[in-house]
Amino acid sequence: MSDDARLITQWNRLTRVHRRIEARMERHLHRQLGLGVSEFYALRTLSEGVASGTGLLYLSDLANGTGLSQSATSRLVTRLQERGLITTRTASNDHRSIEIELTAVAHDVLRLGSPLLSQAVEEVVRQLHVEETDKDLLRYLRGGGERGCGRPCSTGTERSLAWPYAEPPRGTRGQ
């Protein structure tokens, strides 16, 4: 097999695994939190931006961080705002820009959702191991550690993460 053919074969394997992991993430996030992957990634992007010391983020920063177009990001921001996960306001230094900030509810969603993402990856990696998938890819997905995952992997007996409130925030269930 030529180097080009090998590269394309590896790329195809990687994209198939990526699609499987994202589909599993989507199911977990939707079932537990009523959110899609794009919405959760947006919250993570905002959280990482705030954690890096930049404070509030602009709409353009969110578009760049999620890989979405400006119009798709605007629709995403509207959904997140309607669900009470973010607040927005016109930037004080540039009235054409929108500043975005996470709410306390969004921080709870991130706390509950992050383990769901790890669980989805671990489930797919376990399936790949059974299917005799490329060993280098498995090692990469597991973090290159001796045990895999770079830490003790889940056993599959984790309890379900339930929403900690009497009712989920507006719009986070049954969408």
PDB file of C-alpha atoms in Angstrom:
ATOM      1  CA  MET A   1       0.000   0.000   0.000  1.00  0.00           C
ATOM      2  CA  SER A   2       1.370   3.416  -0.932  1.00  0.00           C
ATOM      3  CA  ASP A   3       2.012   6.085   1.686  1.00  0.00           C
ATOM      4  CA  ASP A   4      -0.883   8.143   0.279  1.00  0.00           C
ATOM      5  CA  ALA A   5      -3.269   5.201   0.414  1.00  0.00           C
ATOM      6  CA  ARG A   6      -2.142   4.386   3.979  1.00  0.00           C
ATOM      7  CA  LEU A   7      -2.676   8.005   5.041  1.00  0.00           C
ATOM      8  CA  ILE A   8      -6.179   8.064   3.557  1.00  0.00           C
ATOM      9  CA  THR A   9      -7.023   4.721   5.173  1.00  0.00           C
ATOM     10  CA  GLN A  10      -5.871   6.015   8.565  1.00  0.00           C
ATOM     11  CA  TRP A  11      -7.801   9.251   8.068  1.00  0.00           C
ATOM     12  CA  ASN A  12     -10.953   7.274   7.228  1.00  0.00           C
ATOM     13  CA  ARG A  13     -10.533   5.186  10.396  1.00  0.00           C
ATOM     14  CA  LEU A  14     -10.079   8.292  12.490  1.00  0.00           C
ATOM     15  CA  THR A  15     -13.167  10.016  11.059  1.00  0.00           C
ATOM     16  CA  ARG A  16     -15.297   6.884  11.598  1.00  0.00           C
ATOM     17  CA  VAL A  17     -14.178   6.711  15.224  1.00  0.00           C
ATOM     18  CA  HIS A  18     -14.795  10.439  15.654  1.00  0.00           C
ATOM     19  CA  ARG A  19     -18.341  10.090  14.313  1.00  0.00           C
ATOM     20  CA  ARG A  20     -19.023   7.156  16.626  1.00  0.00           C
ATOM     21  CA  ILE A  21     -17.736   9.027  19.664  1.00  0.00           C
ATOM     22  CA  GLU A  22     -19.710  12.172  18.828  1.00  0.00           C
ATOM     23  CA  ALA A  23     -22.894  10.163  18.250  1.00  0.00           C
ATOM     24  CA  ARG A  24     -22.438   8.497  21.637  1.00  0.00           C
ATOM     25  CA  MET A  25     -21.747  11.887  23.274  1.00  0.00           C
ATOM     26  CA  GLU A  26     -24.870  13.298  21.640  1.00  0.00           C
ATOM     27  CA  ARG A  27     -27.010  10.470  23.050  1.00  0.00           C
ATOM     28  CA  HIS A  28     -25.592  10.833  26.575  1.00  0.00           C
ATOM     29  CA  LEU A  29     -25.863  14.625  26.633  1.00  0.00           C
ATOM     30  CA  HIS A  30     -29.370  14.650  25.207  1.00  0.00           C
ATOM     31  CA  ARG A  31     -30.613  11.893  27.511  1.00  0.00           C
ATOM     32  CA  GLN A  32     -29.116  13.357  30.686  1.00  0.00           C
ATOM     33  CA  LEU A  33     -29.112  17.116  30.073  1.00  0.00           C
ATOM     34  CA  GLY A  34     -31.260  17.745  27.013  1.00  0.00           C
ATOM     35  CA  LEU A  35     -28.326  19.354  25.185  1.00  0.00           C
ATOM     36  CA  GLY A  36     -26.585  18.619  21.930  1.00  0.00           C
ATOM     37  CA  VAL A  37     -22.854  18.290  21.419  1.00  0.00           C
ATOM     38  CA  SER A  38     -22.586  21.741  19.792  1.00  0.00           C
ATOM     39  CA  GLU A  39     -24.262  23.390  22.757  1.00  0.00           C
ATOM     40  CA  PHE A  40     -22.069  21.571  25.237  1.00  0.00           C
ATOM     41  CA  TYR A  41     -18.915  22.357  23.252  1.00  0.00           C
ATOM     42  CA  ALA A  42     -19.946  26.012  23.235  1.00  0.00           C
ATOM     43  CA  LEU A  43     -20.311  26.001  27.023  1.00  0.00           C
ATOM     44  CA  ARG A  44     -16.896  24.351  27.355  1.00  0.00           C
ATOM     45  CA  THR A  45     -15.361  26.901  24.986  1.00  0.00           C
ATOM     46  CA  LEU A  46     -16.827  29.733  27.044  1.00  0.00           C
ATOM     47  CA  SER A  47     -15.682  28.113  30.286  1.00  0.00           C
ATOM     48  CA  GLU A  48     -12.151  27.586  28.977  1.00  0.00           C
ATOM     49  CA  GLY A  49     -11.999  31.188  27.792  1.00  0.00           C
ATOM     50  CA  VAL A  50     -13.039  32.465  31.187  1.00  0.00           C
ATOM     51  CA  ALA A  51     -10.639  30.072  32.950  1.00  0.00           C
ATOM     52  CA  SER A  52      -7.753  31.322  30.835  1.00  0.00           C
ATOM     53  CA  GLY A  53      -8.246  34.752  32.352  1.00  0.00           C
ATOM     54  CA  THR A  54      -9.894  36.459  29.431  1.00  0.00           C
ATOM     55  CA  GLY A  55     -13.099  37.033  31.393  1.00  0.00           C
ATOM     56  CA  LEU A  56     -16.050  37.491  29.104  1.00  0.00           C
ATOM     57  CA  LEU A  57     -15.862  36.183  25.565  1.00  0.00           C
ATOM     58  CA  TYR A  58     -17.083  37.757  22.369  1.00  0.00           C
ATOM     59  CA  LEU A  59     -19.363  36.089  19.843  1.00  0.00           C
ATOM     60  CA  SER A  60     -16.491  35.917  17.344  1.00  0.00           C
ATOM     61  CA  ASP A  61     -14.332  34.104  19.941  1.00  0.00           C
ATOM     62  CA  LEU A  62     -17.084  31.547  20.432  1.00  0.00           C
ATOM     63  CA  ALA A  63     -17.433  31.040  16.662  1.00  0.00           C
ATOM     64  CA  ASN A  64     -13.686  30.469  16.374  1.00  0.00           C
ATOM     65  CA  GLY A  65     -13.641  28.129  19.372  1.00  0.00           C
ATOM     66  CA  THR A  66     -16.500  25.953  18.141  1.00  0.00           C
ATOM     67  CA  GLY A  67     -15.693  25.980  14.438  1.00  0.00           C
ATOM     68  CA  LEU A  68     -19.162  27.248  13.594  1.00  0.00           C
ATOM     69  CA  SER A  69     -20.046  30.052  11.220  1.00  0.00           C
ATOM     70  CA  GLN A  70     -21.081  33.422  12.653  1.00  0.00           C
ATOM     71  CA  SER A  71     -24.747  32.788  11.786  1.00  0.00           C
ATOM     72  CA  ALA A  72     -24.737  29.271  13.305  1.00  0.00           C
ATOM     73  CA  THR A  73     -23.038  30.679  16.403  1.00  0.00           C
ATOM     74  CA  SER A  74     -25.689  33.395  16.690  1.00  0.00           C
ATOM     75  CA  ARG A  75     -28.439  30.749  16.598  1.00  0.00           C
ATOM     76  CA  LEU A  76     -26.541  28.674  19.149  1.00  0.00           C
ATOM     77  CA  VAL A  77     -26.169  31.675  21.460  1.00  0.00           C
ATOM     78  CA  THR A  78     -29.908  32.338  21.207  1.00  0.00           C
ATOM     79  CA  ARG A  79     -30.680  28.728  22.230  1.00  0.00           C
ATOM     80  CA  LEU A  80     -28.248  28.871  25.151  1.00  0.00           C
ATOM     81  CA  GLN A  81     -29.658  32.194  26.281  1.00  0.00           C
ATOM     82  CA  GLU A  82     -33.252  30.911  26.092  1.00  0.00           C
ATOM     83  CA  ARG A  83     -32.249  27.962  28.262  1.00  0.00           C
ATOM     84  CA  GLY A  84     -30.753  30.233  30.907  1.00  0.00           C
ATOM     85  CA  LEU A  85     -27.205  28.980  30.340  1.00  0.00           C
ATOM     86  CA  ILE A  86     -25.600  32.258  29.244  1.00  0.00           C
ATOM     87  CA  THR A  87     -26.157  35.970  29.436  1.00  0.00           C
ATOM     88  CA  THR A  88     -25.177  38.425  26.736  1.00  0.00           C
ATOM     89  CA  ARG A  89     -24.665  42.162  26.607  1.00  0.00           C
ATOM     90  CA  THR A  90     -23.224  44.726  24.289  1.00  0.00           C
ATOM     91  CA  ALA A  91     -19.509  45.189  24.855  1.00  0.00           C
ATOM     92  CA  SER A  92     -18.704  48.418  26.639  1.00  0.00           C
ATOM     93  CA  ASN A  93     -15.583  49.097  24.563  1.00  0.00           C
ATOM     94  CA  ASP A  94     -17.133  48.178  21.174  1.00  0.00           C
ATOM     95  CA  HIS A  95     -20.876  48.544  20.769  1.00  0.00           C
ATOM     96  CA  ARG A  96     -20.816  46.248  17.715  1.00  0.00           C
ATOM     97  CA  SER A  97     -19.588  43.293  19.794  1.00  0.00           C
ATOM     98  CA  ILE A  98     -21.511  40.993  22.114  1.00  0.00           C
ATOM     99  CA  GLU A  99     -19.981  39.752  25.377  1.00  0.00           C
ATOM    100  CA  ILE A 100     -21.081  36.310  26.587  1.00  0.00           C
ATOM    101  CA  GLU A 101     -20.995  35.021  30.154  1.00  0.00           C
ATOM    102  CA  LEU A 102     -21.902  31.636  31.644  1.00  0.00           C
ATOM    103  CA  THR A 103     -24.619  31.433  34.293  1.00  0.00           C
ATOM    104  CA  ALA A 104     -24.470  29.317  37.446  1.00  0.00           C
ATOM    105  CA  VAL A 105     -26.756  26.806  35.734  1.00  0.00           C
ATOM    106  CA  ALA A 106     -24.224  26.466  32.882  1.00  0.00           C
ATOM    107  CA  HIS A 107     -21.484  25.702  35.398  1.00  0.00           C
ATOM    108  CA  ASP A 108     -23.693  22.928  36.831  1.00  0.00           C
ATOM    109  CA  VAL A 109     -24.337  21.582  33.330  1.00  0.00           C
ATOM    110  CA  LEU A 110     -20.589  21.519  32.651  1.00  0.00           C
ATOM    111  CA  ARG A 111     -19.929  19.740  35.929  1.00  0.00           C
ATOM    112  CA  LEU A 112     -22.528  17.083  35.096  1.00  0.00           C
ATOM    113  CA  GLY A 113     -21.755  16.846  31.392  1.00  0.00           C
ATOM    114  CA  SER A 114     -17.991  16.432  31.414  1.00  0.00           C
ATOM    115  CA  PRO A 115     -18.130  12.905  32.888  1.00  0.00           C
ATOM    116  CA  LEU A 116     -20.711  12.026  30.226  1.00  0.00           C
ATOM    117  CA  LEU A 117     -18.201  12.908  27.514  1.00  0.00           C
ATOM    118  CA  SER A 118     -15.526  10.768  29.157  1.00  0.00           C
ATOM    119  CA  GLN A 119     -17.998   7.927  29.510  1.00  0.00           C
ATOM    120  CA  ALA A 120     -18.903   8.131  25.815  1.00  0.00           C
ATOM    121  CA  VAL A 121     -15.252   8.027  24.750  1.00  0.00           C
ATOM    122  CA  GLU A 122     -14.507   5.119  27.081  1.00  0.00           C
ATOM    123  CA  GLU A 123     -17.505   3.134  25.817  1.00  0.00           C
ATOM    124  CA  VAL A 124     -16.473   3.562  22.196  1.00  0.00           C
ATOM    125  CA  VAL A 125     -12.837   2.738  23.002  1.00  0.00           C
ATOM    126  CA  ARG A 126     -13.960  -0.481  24.711  1.00  0.00           C
ATOM    127  CA  GLN A 127     -15.980  -1.372  21.595  1.00  0.00           C
ATOM    128  CA  LEU A 128     -13.020  -0.599  19.368  1.00  0.00           C
ATOM    129  CA  HIS A 129     -10.808  -2.854  21.461  1.00  0.00           C
ATOM    130  CA  VAL A 130     -13.253  -5.731  20.970  1.00  0.00           C
ATOM    131  CA  GLU A 131     -13.391  -4.988  17.235  1.00  0.00           C
ATOM    132  CA  GLU A 132      -9.604  -5.190  16.903  1.00  0.00           C
ATOM    133  CA  THR A 133      -9.274  -1.576  15.800  1.00  0.00           C
ATOM    134  CA  ASP A 134      -5.883  -0.064  15.005  1.00  0.00           C
ATOM    135  CA  LYS A 135      -3.757  -0.380  18.160  1.00  0.00           C
ATOM    136  CA  ASP A 136      -2.067   3.024  17.711  1.00  0.00           C
ATOM    137  CA  LEU A 137      -5.450   4.727  17.502  1.00  0.00           C
ATOM    138  CA  LEU A 138      -6.631   2.933  20.631  1.00  0.00           C
ATOM    139  CA  ARG A 139      -3.456   3.913  22.477  1.00  0.00           C
ATOM    140  CA  TYR A 140      -3.960   7.536  21.419  1.00  0.00           C
ATOM    141  CA  LEU A 141      -7.613   7.596  22.489  1.00  0.00           C
ATOM    142  CA  ARG A 142      -6.695   6.076  25.814  1.00  0.00           C
ATOM    143  CA  GLY A 143      -4.107   8.743  26.491  1.00  0.00           C
ATOM    144  CA  GLY A 144      -1.087   6.544  25.843  1.00  0.00           C
ATOM    145  CA  GLY A 145      -1.023   5.284  29.436  1.00  0.00           C
ATOM    146  CA  GLU A 146      -0.433   1.697  30.504  1.00  0.00           C
ATOM    147  CA  ARG A 147      -4.020   1.344  31.772  1.00  0.00           C
ATOM    148  CA  GLY A 148      -5.472   3.316  28.868  1.00  0.00           C
ATOM    149  CA  CYS A 149      -7.392   6.529  29.608  1.00  0.00           C
ATOM    150  CA  GLY A 150      -4.363   7.997  31.482  1.00  0.00           C
ATOM    151  CA  ARG A 151      -6.220   7.220  34.711  1.00  0.00           C
ATOM    152  CA  PRO A 152      -8.330   4.297  35.886  1.00  0.00           C
ATOM    153  CA  CYS A 153     -10.962   3.755  33.194  1.00  0.00           C
ATOM    154  CA  SER A 154     -14.590   3.466  34.100  1.00  0.00           C
ATOM    155  CA  THR A 155     -15.946   0.034  34.855  1.00  0.00           C
ATOM    156  CA  GLY A 156     -19.311   0.613  33.222  1.00  0.00           C
ATOM    157  CA  THR A 157     -21.047   0.564  36.599  1.00  0.00           C
ATOM    158  CA  GLU A 158     -21.236   4.327  37.060  1.00  0.00           C
ATOM    159  CA  ARG A 159     -24.496   5.618  38.386  1.00  0.00           C
ATOM    160  CA  SER A 160     -26.623   7.741  36.127  1.00  0.00           C
ATOM    161  CA  LEU A 161     -26.142  11.473  36.514  1.00  0.00           C
ATOM    162  CA  ALA A 162     -29.468  13.031  37.358  1.00  0.00           C
ATOM    163  CA  TRP A 163     -30.266  16.704  37.101  1.00  0.00           C
ATOM    164  CA  PRO A 164     -29.767  18.091  40.637  1.00  0.00           C
ATOM    165  CA  TYR A 165     -32.791  20.388  40.550  1.00  0.00           C
ATOM    166  CA  ALA A 166     -36.467  19.627  41.000  1.00  0.00           C
ATOM    167  CA  GLU A 167     -36.925  20.604  37.374  1.00  0.00           C
ATOM    168  CA  PRO A 168     -34.290  21.063  34.693  1.00  0.00           C
ATOM    169  CA  PRO A 169     -33.699  24.634  33.563  1.00  0.00           C
ATOM    170  CA  ARG A 170     -36.047  25.885  30.922  1.00  0.00           C
ATOM    171  CA  GLY A 171     -35.482  24.079  27.654  1.00  0.00           C
ATOM    172  CA  THR A 172     -32.909  21.489  28.795  1.00  0.00           C
ATOM    173  CA  ARG A 173     -35.212  18.451  28.678  1.00  0.00           C
ATOM    174  CA  GLY A 174     -37.420  16.967  26.031  1.00  0.00           C
ATOM    175  CA  GLN A 175     -36.118  18.979  23.114  1.00  0.00           C
TER     176      GLN A 175
END
